[in-house]
Short mmCIF file of C-alpha atoms and ligand atoms in Angstrom, two decimals:
data_model
loop_
_atom_site.label_atom_id
_atom_site.label_comp_id
_atom_site.label_asym_id
_atom_site.label_seq_id
_atom_site.Cartn_x
_atom_site.Cartn_y
_atom_site.Cartn_z
CA MET A 1 0.00 0.00 0.00
CA ALA A 2 1.37 3.40 -0.97
CA GLY A 3 1.68 6.50 1.09
CA HIS A 4 2.39 4.96 4.47
CA GLY A 5 6.18 4.83 4.52
CA ALA A 6 8.58 7.74 4.78
CA ALA A 7 8.76 9.96 1.67
CA LYS A 8 11.39 8.82 -0.84
CA PRO A 9 12.82 11.87 -2.61
CA MET A 10 14.39 11.19 -6.01
CA VAL A 11 16.52 13.39 -8.24
CA ALA A 12 17.10 13.34 -12.01
CA THR A 13 20.09 15.01 -13.66
CA ALA A 14 20.78 15.51 -17.36
CA GLY A 15 23.80 13.69 -18.71
CA ALA A 16 24.47 10.78 -20.99
CA PRO A 17 22.04 9.84 -23.80
CA LEU A 18 19.73 6.91 -23.14
CA ARG A 19 20.65 3.71 -24.98
CA GLY A 20 19.47 0.10 -24.95
CA ALA A 21 16.25 -1.84 -24.53
CA ALA A 22 13.54 -1.16 -21.94
CA GLU A 23 11.55 -4.20 -20.74
CA ILE A 24 8.27 -2.68 -19.58
CA PRO A 25 6.14 -4.58 -17.03
CA GLY A 26 2.58 -5.80 -17.61
CA ASP A 27 -0.37 -3.56 -18.27
CA LYS A 28 -2.00 -2.32 -15.06
CA SER A 29 -5.56 -2.26 -16.43
CA VAL A 30 -5.32 -5.79 -17.85
CA SER A 31 -3.64 -7.05 -14.66
CA HIS A 32 -6.47 -5.84 -12.39
CA ARG A 33 -9.07 -7.36 -14.71
CA SER A 34 -7.21 -10.69 -14.98
CA LEU A 35 -7.38 -11.15 -11.21
CA ILE A 36 -11.01 -10.03 -10.92
CA LEU A 37 -12.33 -12.06 -13.85
CA GLY A 38 -10.25 -15.03 -12.72
CA ALA A 39 -11.93 -14.78 -9.32
CA LEU A 40 -15.37 -14.63 -10.96
CA SER A 41 -14.87 -17.75 -13.07
CA LEU A 42 -15.10 -21.36 -12.00
CA GLY A 43 -11.72 -23.12 -12.18
CA GLU A 44 -8.11 -22.05 -12.52
CA THR A 45 -7.01 -19.00 -14.51
CA ARG A 46 -3.27 -18.77 -15.29
CA ILE A 47 -1.70 -15.37 -15.79
CA THR A 48 1.78 -14.52 -17.04
CA GLY A 49 3.32 -11.06 -17.19
CA LEU A 50 1.10 -9.78 -14.35
CA LEU A 51 2.17 -6.33 -13.16
CA GLU A 52 3.46 -6.84 -9.62
CA GLY A 53 2.88 -3.23 -8.62
CA GLU A 54 1.21 -2.31 -5.32
CA ASP A 55 -2.11 -1.41 -6.99
CA VAL A 56 -2.49 -4.85 -8.56
CA LEU A 57 -1.22 -6.70 -5.48
CA ASP A 58 -3.97 -4.95 -3.49
CA THR A 59 -6.56 -6.24 -5.98
CA GLY A 60 -5.10 -9.74 -5.52
CA LYS A 61 -5.52 -9.41 -1.74
CA ALA A 62 -9.10 -8.24 -2.24
CA MET A 63 -9.90 -11.27 -4.41
CA ARG A 64 -8.57 -13.53 -1.62
CA ALA A 65 -10.75 -11.70 0.89
CA PHE A 66 -13.78 -12.44 -1.30
CA GLY A 67 -12.92 -16.16 -1.35
CA ALA A 68 -10.75 -16.77 -4.43
CA THR A 69 -7.39 -18.56 -4.17
CA VAL A 70 -4.68 -16.31 -5.63
CA GLU A 71 -1.12 -17.64 -5.83
CA ARG A 72 2.17 -16.47 -7.30
CA THR A 73 4.00 -19.39 -8.91
CA SER A 74 7.04 -17.46 -10.26
CA PRO A 75 7.83 -13.81 -11.07
CA GLY A 76 4.83 -12.40 -13.00
CA ALA A 77 3.13 -15.84 -13.09
CA TRP A 78 -0.03 -16.19 -11.01
CA THR A 79 -2.95 -18.57 -10.71
CA VAL A 80 -6.44 -17.65 -9.58
CA ARG A 81 -8.97 -20.31 -8.56
CA GLY A 82 -12.26 -18.50 -8.86
CA VAL A 83 -15.57 -18.86 -7.04
CA GLY A 84 -17.85 -18.15 -10.02
CA VAL A 85 -20.26 -15.31 -10.79
CA GLY A 86 -22.27 -14.62 -7.63
CA GLY A 87 -19.88 -16.75 -5.55
CA PHE A 88 -18.06 -14.02 -3.61
CA GLN A 89 -18.11 -14.57 0.17
CA GLU A 90 -18.30 -11.76 2.69
CA PRO A 91 -14.82 -10.46 3.63
CA GLU A 92 -13.93 -10.63 7.31
CA ASP A 93 -12.15 -7.30 7.39
CA VAL A 94 -11.92 -3.93 5.66
CA ILE A 95 -10.60 -4.10 2.06
CA ASP A 96 -7.72 -1.66 1.60
CA HIS A 97 -7.05 -0.74 -2.04
CA GLY A 98 -4.08 1.49 -1.28
CA ASN A 99 -3.62 4.04 -4.10
CA ALA A 100 -5.74 2.19 -6.69
CA GLY A 101 -8.87 3.86 -8.08
CA THR A 102 -9.20 1.12 -10.69
CA GLY A 103 -8.91 -1.60 -8.06
CA VAL A 104 -11.53 -0.24 -5.68
CA ARG A 105 -14.03 0.80 -8.36
CA LEU A 106 -13.90 -2.46 -10.29
CA VAL A 107 -14.08 -4.58 -7.14
CA MET A 108 -17.05 -2.59 -5.81
CA GLY A 109 -18.75 -3.28 -9.14
CA ALA A 110 -17.89 -6.97 -9.03
CA MET A 111 -19.49 -7.43 -5.56
CA ALA A 112 -22.47 -5.08 -5.95
CA THR A 113 -24.89 -7.77 -7.12
CA THR A 114 -24.01 -10.38 -4.48
CA ASP A 115 -25.85 -10.33 -1.15
CA ILE A 116 -22.83 -9.57 1.05
CA THR A 117 -21.43 -6.48 2.78
CA ALA A 118 -17.88 -5.15 2.47
CA THR A 119 -16.10 -2.00 3.62
CA PHE A 120 -13.52 -0.39 1.33
CA THR A 121 -10.78 2.12 2.03
CA GLY A 122 -7.49 3.34 0.59
CA ASP A 123 -4.58 5.71 1.12
CA ALA A 124 -4.86 9.49 1.54
CA SER A 125 -5.01 10.00 -2.25
CA LEU A 126 -7.73 7.39 -2.82
CA ARG A 127 -9.79 8.63 0.14
CA ARG A 128 -9.98 12.04 -1.56
CA ARG A 129 -11.26 10.68 -4.90
CA PRO A 130 -14.95 10.70 -5.90
CA MET A 131 -16.77 7.37 -5.59
CA GLY A 132 -20.27 8.72 -6.28
CA ARG A 133 -19.65 7.96 -9.95
CA ILE A 134 -19.64 4.25 -9.00
CA ILE A 135 -22.12 4.25 -6.15
CA ASP A 136 -24.86 5.93 -8.24
CA PRO A 137 -25.03 3.30 -11.01
CA LEU A 138 -24.53 0.44 -8.52
CA ALA A 139 -27.57 1.70 -6.58
CA LEU A 140 -29.65 1.12 -9.74
CA PHE A 141 -28.89 -2.62 -9.43
CA GLY A 142 -30.16 -2.45 -5.83
CA ALA A 143 -26.81 -2.12 -4.01
CA GLU A 144 -26.68 0.15 -0.94
CA ALA A 145 -23.67 2.24 0.00
CA ARG A 146 -22.77 4.39 2.97
CA GLY A 147 -19.61 6.44 2.85
CA ARG A 148 -18.17 9.74 3.92
CA ARG A 149 -19.61 13.00 2.71
CA GLY A 150 -19.16 13.61 -1.02
CA GLY A 151 -19.12 9.86 -1.70
CA ARG A 152 -15.61 9.44 -0.29
CA LEU A 153 -13.98 6.28 1.10
CA PRO A 154 -14.25 4.50 3.48
CA ILE A 155 -17.48 3.13 2.02
CA THR A 156 -19.53 0.17 3.16
CA LEU A 157 -21.36 -1.49 0.30
CA THR A 158 -24.13 -4.07 0.61
CA GLY A 159 -24.72 -5.92 -2.63
CA ALA A 160 -28.22 -6.36 -4.05
CA ALA A 161 -29.94 -9.57 -2.95
CA ASN A 162 -32.24 -9.50 -6.00
CA PRO A 163 -30.34 -7.45 -8.57
CA LEU A 164 -32.07 -5.78 -11.48
CA PRO A 165 -30.40 -5.35 -14.86
CA VAL A 166 -29.48 -1.76 -15.59
CA GLN A 167 -29.24 0.60 -18.56
CA TYR A 168 -26.77 3.36 -17.77
CA THR A 169 -25.26 6.25 -19.71
CA THR A 170 -21.92 7.20 -18.19
CA PRO A 171 -21.88 10.92 -17.30
CA MET A 172 -18.12 11.24 -17.90
CA PRO A 173 -15.71 9.29 -20.12
CA SER A 174 -14.57 6.60 -17.65
CA ALA A 175 -13.55 3.02 -18.27
CA GLN A 176 -13.72 2.44 -14.53
CA VAL A 177 -17.39 3.42 -14.36
CA LYS A 178 -18.23 1.40 -17.47
CA SER A 179 -16.36 -1.59 -16.09
CA ALA A 180 -17.92 -1.39 -12.63
CA VAL A 181 -21.40 -1.47 -14.24
CA LEU A 182 -20.50 -4.38 -16.54
CA LEU A 183 -18.98 -6.38 -13.67
CA ALA A 184 -22.09 -5.74 -11.56
CA GLY A 185 -24.24 -6.78 -14.54
CA LEU A 186 -22.60 -10.22 -14.52
CA ASN A 187 -24.77 -11.33 -11.60
CA ALA A 188 -27.97 -9.57 -12.70
CA PRO A 189 -30.54 -11.39 -14.83
CA GLY A 190 -31.22 -10.18 -18.38
CA GLU A 191 -29.25 -7.53 -20.23
CA THR A 192 -27.17 -4.77 -18.68
CA VAL A 193 -26.45 -1.92 -21.08
CA VAL A 194 -23.78 0.79 -20.75
CA ILE A 195 -23.78 3.74 -23.13
CA GLU A 196 -20.68 5.89 -23.40
CA ARG A 197 -20.58 8.98 -25.59
CA GLU A 198 -16.82 8.72 -26.09
CA ALA A 199 -15.10 5.35 -26.30
CA THR A 200 -12.85 4.54 -23.34
CA ARG A 201 -10.41 1.67 -22.94
CA ASP A 202 -12.20 -1.57 -23.82
CA HIS A 203 -10.18 -4.20 -21.92
CA THR A 204 -13.19 -5.24 -19.82
CA GLU A 205 -15.34 -5.95 -22.88
CA ARG A 206 -12.53 -7.83 -24.68
CA MET A 207 -11.66 -9.87 -21.61
CA LEU A 208 -15.27 -10.65 -20.70
CA ARG A 209 -15.70 -12.11 -24.19
CA GLY A 210 -12.50 -14.11 -23.68
CA PHE A 211 -13.94 -15.53 -20.44
CA GLY A 212 -17.08 -16.60 -22.32
CA ALA A 213 -19.58 -13.81 -21.57
CA GLU A 214 -21.87 -12.47 -24.30
CA VAL A 215 -20.91 -8.82 -24.81
CA SER A 216 -21.73 -6.74 -27.88
CA THR A 217 -20.65 -3.21 -28.77
CA GLU A 218 -22.65 -1.12 -31.22
CA VAL A 219 -21.76 2.36 -32.41
CA THR A 220 -24.95 4.44 -32.60
CA ALA A 221 -25.86 8.14 -32.68
CA GLU A 222 -25.89 8.06 -28.84
CA GLY A 223 -22.35 6.69 -28.70
CA HIS A 224 -20.95 3.25 -27.89
CA VAL A 225 -23.68 0.92 -26.65
CA ILE A 226 -22.29 -2.07 -24.78
CA THR A 227 -24.70 -4.89 -23.95
CA LEU A 228 -23.90 -7.73 -21.56
CA ARG A 229 -26.08 -10.82 -21.07
CA GLY A 230 -26.15 -11.49 -17.32
CA GLN A 231 -25.42 -14.62 -15.30
CA PRO A 232 -22.98 -16.32 -17.66
CA GLU A 233 -20.68 -19.06 -16.46
CA LEU A 234 -17.23 -17.57 -16.90
CA ARG A 235 -14.62 -20.08 -18.06
CA PRO A 236 -11.09 -19.79 -16.66
CA GLN A 237 -8.48 -18.48 -19.10
CA THR A 238 -4.76 -18.47 -19.81
CA ILE A 239 -3.74 -14.82 -20.03
CA ALA A 240 -0.48 -13.26 -21.26
CA VAL A 241 -0.66 -9.66 -20.06
CA PRO A 242 0.65 -7.22 -22.71
CA ARG A 243 3.28 -4.64 -21.67
CA ASP A 244 1.81 -1.37 -20.41
CA PRO A 245 1.74 1.51 -22.94
CA SER A 246 1.22 3.98 -20.07
CA SER A 247 4.42 2.83 -18.34
CA ALA A 248 6.28 2.66 -21.67
CA ALA A 249 5.47 6.35 -22.11
CA PHE A 250 8.15 7.29 -19.55
CA PRO A 251 11.24 5.76 -21.20
CA VAL A 252 9.81 6.75 -24.61
CA VAL A 253 9.47 10.39 -23.59
CA ALA A 254 12.82 10.30 -21.77
CA ALA A 255 14.47 9.13 -25.01
CA LEU A 256 12.74 11.91 -26.95
CA LEU A 257 13.98 14.63 -24.63
CA ALA A 258 17.50 13.44 -23.68
CA GLU A 259 19.87 14.45 -26.45
CA GLY A 260 21.43 11.65 -28.50
CA SER A 261 19.13 8.91 -27.15
CA ASP A 262 18.17 5.77 -29.09
CA VAL A 263 15.98 3.28 -27.19
CA LEU A 264 14.06 0.13 -28.08
CA VAL A 265 10.86 -0.58 -26.12
CA PRO A 266 9.69 -4.06 -27.18
CA GLY A 267 6.22 -5.63 -27.10
CA ILE A 268 4.08 -2.64 -26.15
CA GLY A 269 0.28 -3.01 -26.22
CA LEU A 270 -1.17 -0.54 -28.75
CA ASN A 271 -4.90 -1.09 -28.30
CA PRO A 272 -6.39 1.96 -30.09
CA THR A 273 -8.32 2.90 -26.92
CA ARG A 274 -4.93 3.33 -25.18
CA ALA A 275 -2.48 4.51 -27.84
CA GLY A 276 -3.40 8.21 -28.17
CA LEU A 277 -0.05 9.40 -26.81
CA TYR A 278 1.81 7.66 -29.61
CA ASP A 279 -0.31 9.41 -32.28
CA THR A 280 0.36 12.70 -30.51
CA LEU A 281 4.13 12.14 -30.38
CA VAL A 282 4.22 11.35 -34.11
CA GLU A 283 2.28 14.59 -34.80
CA MET A 284 4.89 16.49 -32.76
CA GLY A 285 7.54 15.12 -35.11
CA ALA A 286 8.94 12.40 -32.84
CA ASP A 287 11.30 9.89 -34.39
CA ILE A 288 9.43 6.68 -33.45
CA THR A 289 9.14 3.55 -35.54
CA PHE A 290 6.63 0.82 -34.80
CA GLU A 291 8.38 -2.43 -35.65
CA ASN A 292 7.07 -6.04 -35.80
CA ARG A 293 3.42 -5.12 -35.46
CA ARG A 294 1.57 -8.24 -34.28
CA GLU A 295 -1.23 -9.53 -32.01
CA GLU A 296 -0.52 -10.93 -28.56
CA GLY A 297 -3.25 -12.13 -26.22
CA GLY A 298 -5.90 -10.49 -28.42
CA GLU A 299 -4.23 -7.05 -28.26
CA PRO A 300 -2.24 -5.27 -31.02
CA VAL A 301 1.44 -5.01 -30.04
CA ALA A 302 4.61 -3.49 -31.57
CA ASP A 303 8.28 -2.89 -30.72
CA LEU A 304 8.93 0.84 -30.46
CA ARG A 305 12.26 2.34 -31.55
CA VAL A 306 12.63 5.89 -30.28
CA ARG A 307 15.35 8.41 -31.11
CA PHE A 308 15.97 11.92 -29.81
CA GLY A 309 15.07 14.72 -32.21
CA PRO A 310 13.47 18.16 -32.37
CA LEU A 311 9.77 18.34 -31.50
CA THR A 312 7.10 20.93 -32.21
CA GLY A 313 4.16 21.78 -29.94
CA ILE A 314 0.70 20.88 -31.23
CA GLU A 315 -2.95 21.21 -30.31
CA VAL A 316 -3.92 17.76 -29.00
CA PRO A 317 -7.41 16.89 -30.32
CA PRO A 318 -9.71 16.89 -27.24
CA GLU A 319 -11.54 13.80 -28.50
CA ARG A 320 -8.26 11.91 -28.12
CA ALA A 321 -8.22 12.46 -24.35
CA PRO A 322 -9.77 9.13 -23.26
CA SER A 323 -7.14 7.17 -25.22
CA MET A 324 -4.24 8.94 -23.49
CA ILE A 325 -5.79 10.11 -20.23
CA ASP A 326 -2.92 8.81 -18.08
CA GLU A 327 -0.25 10.23 -20.39
CA TYR A 328 -0.92 13.99 -20.04
CA PRO A 329 1.58 14.46 -17.19
CA VAL A 330 4.47 13.06 -19.19
CA LEU A 331 3.27 14.81 -22.35
CA ALA A 332 3.22 18.13 -20.46
CA ALA A 333 6.83 17.47 -19.38
CA LEU A 334 7.84 16.74 -22.96
CA ALA A 335 5.94 19.78 -24.25
CA ALA A 336 8.14 21.96 -22.03
CA THR A 337 11.18 20.91 -24.12
CA ALA A 338 9.44 21.22 -27.52
CA GLU A 339 9.53 24.28 -29.78
CA GLY A 340 6.24 26.21 -29.59
CA THR A 341 3.04 25.71 -27.68
CA THR A 342 1.25 22.48 -26.82
CA THR A 343 -2.45 22.84 -26.07
CA MET A 344 -4.26 20.13 -24.12
CA ARG A 345 -8.03 20.59 -23.84
CA GLY A 346 -10.90 18.40 -22.69
CA ILE A 347 -8.86 17.04 -19.78
CA ARG A 348 -11.17 17.80 -16.84
CA GLU A 349 -10.92 14.16 -15.67
CA LEU A 350 -7.26 14.80 -14.77
CA ARG A 351 -8.50 16.77 -11.77
CA VAL A 352 -9.78 13.58 -10.08
CA LYS A 353 -6.90 11.18 -10.68
CA GLU A 354 -4.36 10.09 -8.03
CA SER A 355 -3.82 13.86 -7.70
CA ASP A 356 -5.26 16.93 -9.43
CA ARG A 357 -2.89 16.36 -12.31
CA ILE A 358 -3.51 19.70 -14.05
CA ASP A 359 -2.58 21.54 -10.87
CA ALA A 360 0.31 19.22 -9.98
CA MET A 361 1.89 19.61 -13.45
CA ALA A 362 1.26 23.35 -13.60
CA ARG A 363 2.87 24.04 -10.19
CA GLY A 364 5.81 21.71 -10.88
CA LEU A 365 6.48 23.10 -14.36
CA GLU A 366 6.31 26.67 -13.07
CA ALA A 367 8.87 25.77 -10.39
CA CYS A 368 11.10 24.48 -13.21
CA GLY A 369 10.85 27.78 -15.11
CA VAL A 370 8.19 26.82 -17.67
CA THR A 371 5.37 29.23 -18.60
CA LEU A 372 1.87 27.86 -19.03
CA GLU A 373 -1.82 28.61 -18.93
CA GLU A 374 -4.27 26.50 -17.03
CA GLY A 375 -8.06 26.22 -16.69
CA GLU A 376 -10.67 23.85 -15.31
CA ASP A 377 -10.26 21.50 -18.27
CA PHE A 378 -7.13 22.62 -20.11
CA LEU A 379 -3.38 23.07 -19.84
CA ILE A 380 -1.29 25.02 -22.34
CA VAL A 381 2.49 24.63 -22.11
CA HIS A 382 4.83 27.08 -23.80
CA GLY A 383 7.79 24.99 -24.90
CA ARG A 384 11.27 26.35 -24.21
CA GLY A 385 13.08 24.18 -26.77
CA PRO A 386 15.51 21.28 -26.20
CA GLY A 387 17.82 21.70 -23.22
CA SER A 388 16.24 25.04 -22.23
CA VAL A 389 14.11 24.11 -19.19
CA ALA A 390 15.76 25.58 -16.09
CA GLY A 391 14.87 22.83 -13.58
CA GLY A 392 16.74 23.18 -10.30
CA ALA A 393 13.54 22.75 -8.27
CA THR A 394 11.95 20.27 -5.89
CA VAL A 395 8.43 19.43 -7.05
CA ARG A 396 5.65 17.67 -5.17
CA SER A 397 4.36 14.33 -6.45
CA HIS A 398 1.14 14.44 -4.34
CA LEU A 399 1.11 10.63 -3.86
CA ASP A 400 0.89 10.35 -7.66
CA HIS A 401 3.19 7.91 -9.46
CA ARG A 402 2.76 9.54 -12.86
CA ILE A 403 3.57 13.03 -11.59
CA ALA A 404 6.75 11.69 -9.97
CA MET A 405 7.88 9.86 -13.12
CA ALA A 406 7.00 12.77 -15.44
CA PHE A 407 9.25 15.19 -13.52
CA LEU A 408 12.08 12.68 -13.24
CA CYS A 409 11.97 12.35 -17.05
CA LEU A 410 12.02 16.14 -17.44
CA GLY A 411 15.06 16.30 -15.14
CA LEU A 412 17.00 14.31 -17.75
CA ALA A 413 16.85 17.31 -20.09
CA ALA A 414 16.84 20.26 -17.65
CA LYS A 415 19.74 22.66 -17.06
CA ALA A 416 19.77 21.85 -13.34
CA PRO A 417 18.58 18.64 -11.60
CA ILE A 418 14.89 18.17 -10.76
CA THR A 419 13.98 16.56 -7.44
CA VAL A 420 10.60 15.01 -6.64
CA ASP A 421 9.70 15.08 -2.97
CA ASP A 422 8.39 11.50 -2.95
CA GLY A 423 9.05 8.82 -5.58
CA GLY A 424 7.56 6.10 -3.34
CA PRO A 425 4.23 5.98 -5.26
CA ILE A 426 6.10 4.88 -8.42
CA ALA A 427 5.91 1.37 -6.93
CA THR A 428 2.13 1.37 -7.41
CA SER A 429 2.43 0.97 -11.19
CA PHE A 430 6.09 0.67 -12.26
CA PRO A 431 8.22 -0.85 -9.49
CA SER A 432 11.17 -1.40 -11.86
CA PHE A 433 11.20 2.23 -13.08
CA LEU A 434 14.40 3.28 -11.31
CA PRO A 435 16.63 0.29 -12.26
CA LEU A 436 15.18 0.26 -15.80
CA MET A 437 15.90 3.96 -16.38
CA ARG A 438 19.36 3.66 -14.82
CA ALA A 439 20.18 0.68 -17.07
CA LEU A 440 19.38 2.93 -20.07
CA GLY A 441 21.93 5.42 -18.72
CA ALA A 442 19.58 7.88 -16.97
CA ASP A 443 20.97 9.62 -13.91
CA ILE A 444 18.00 9.16 -11.56
CA ARG A 445 18.67 8.31 -7.94
CA GLU A 446 17.21 8.43 -4.49
CA ALA A 447 18.05 11.72 -2.82
CA ALA A 448 18.40 13.00 0.72
CA PRO A 449 15.06 14.25 2.16
CA GLU A 450 14.37 17.93 1.41
CA THR A 451 11.49 20.33 1.82
CA ALA A 452 9.32 20.70 -1.28
CA ALA A 453 9.03 24.07 -3.03
C1 S3P B 501 -8.44 2.77 -15.97
C2 S3P B 501 -9.23 3.80 -16.42
C3 S3P B 501 -8.84 5.21 -16.35
C4 S3P B 501 -7.35 5.39 -16.07
C5 S3P B 501 -6.86 4.45 -15.00
C6 S3P B 501 -7.10 3.01 -15.41
C7 S3P B 501 -8.94 1.40 -16.08
O1 S3P B 501 -9.58 5.85 -15.32
O2 S3P B 501 -7.08 6.72 -15.70
O3 S3P B 501 -5.47 4.62 -14.79
O4 S3P B 501 -8.13 0.44 -15.94
O5 S3P B 501 -10.14 1.22 -16.32
P1 S3P B 501 -11.05 6.45 -15.59
O6 S3P B 501 -11.92 5.36 -15.94
O7 S3P B 501 -11.44 7.10 -14.29
O8 S3P B 501 -10.84 7.46 -16.68
#
């Protein structure tokens, strides 16, 4: 669980170019879903390449608490013996999801149509995040929740004894909300329908089909209409988790901003609902080639070869936001080293991530000498050109792994080192970040504790 140890300051200093290959760990979204769907099927699911980050490990613990048997057989290789749809037992204690919004929201969905009660909590970051977006649709199935004011954790949820199927239009683009409703719909009779105006990552739909559920997606004038037939028997699967494009973004961006770099990032998942950053980088003029395009575990995958080169700021199409929602922090860091202005609009959802990411990036970039404009749902970064960001600041990571990694990448191209006050949360999603970046030649290290700017 993140956020409970002493802060771990880290410092990044510009220096040698990055060279070599970066072996990125498994996709966080697919890892959470592998454990949850494994627990909801009858029999043994085998997973390889599971992300062993704190967020996913907390989901594994939750699945044990609900009665599944979850075992690690070797690094990245796990088995889950599930209890079947509707088979969750009541946990004996509070379920602590640490820093993981995906974990807690999907698990609340998965238990909301079983007649049991569970109490959920998380770290200081997760306890600040809105859960009403999950509780509201789960109430339509008949689940009852009591939490802190504003729909904050800790929340006690009692699943519906006689669930009703639901038709729900998501009020914001959110794969977590969509997925929570679909997982709840598994134990409701009849058809559960989720309508989303903008497509969000579709791992839940793809994986549910893989596990044997009937799920259809139709594109209509209203948006994407996803229909699930309830009460299927999910069949256990063998899952090879693809490598995480959101984690890959850090060494990719580091290679783009550290002069002279040339890095290979093999086997990255490029599901179109996740790959928006890569389209954006190409539009900025990045030297990236997508080699050996292929399919692995039902997901499109390629080896990325990335070389340093001049970049130009662009206006990122707002409709692309859902497909790169986790990549705006690192894009904002890169934009600071590009020529010209990068405009990011339609990014309101960043305000309710592990931190308020618009604010966290704006304050950190300002401390590093970058000029920007910011609003409720936009961030505009005025690029200073390669090697021209001052740096020399300590920025706050706000218990947010992606903020910490974004500033450590920027430090690799700043005039003076950039320190983040706490790199501890990096372990939630990318525990091998530090050794991986150092093996490429990046000068990133743990630093002596300091007071944040
Ligand atoms: C995720 C969905 C996204 C994303 C998160 C993972 C998922 O959140 O930010 O890191 O696995 O479904 P939202 O659904 O809140 O946009």
